[in-house]
């Protein structure tokens, strides 16, 4: 039942070439920077990354792209504040993009965790994003069929975890984390603090430990925006 690991490097050491990896975060909020950087050190290639955006600056997901690790990215916002890494790789044909509206992205991940293989949404109906997808009409309105999203691994940041993997998030840092924990075969979490089982009020648990496989304490986690302001480069 004890799901704690010693360090980020050990926790991501078995992520292989070709894996699909969900990475939590809404911009820098809830982004598991230390786990991402440990994965860069590990160096798997041909990854499919599922995230809200395609990275900023020269750290985090952007650094993964710079390192040539990402074959495909599935996201809602490939062009963020400083999208240099993605833009250069995309224009050079080194990375594939699957653009997904944000609400649809969240629902596809939720469906993956809930075991729902497909659903219908009006979002993107009649646009290029609906090309080639089944459509239907319900009560006089057009809908597009979207498929679930699952992944081999999820990298998630929480505020508090217990040794059994029960999680509590900090405010907006919650974002995609709970959905990704449910939709991945192996969920790896960095937490600001790890407490003993029973220390978290059960009414406050957001993600039950059932959906978490590995927990690592990262008490001094860095914020993506702060690193970018400093001009940090991870390579």
Tab-separated table of C-alpha atoms in Angstrom, residues 191-193 217-221:
chain	number	residue	atom	x	y	z
A	191	UNK	CA	3.555	16.169	-4.059
A	192	UNK	CA	4.673	19.140	-2.022
A	193	UNK	CA	4.240	17.066	1.092
A	217	UNK	CA	7.900	14.230	-2.260
A	218	UNK	CA	9.097	17.426	-3.967
A	219	UNK	CA	8.818	20.046	-1.205
A	220	UNK	CA	10.588	22.821	-3.119
A	221	UNK	CA	8.956	22.454	-6.532
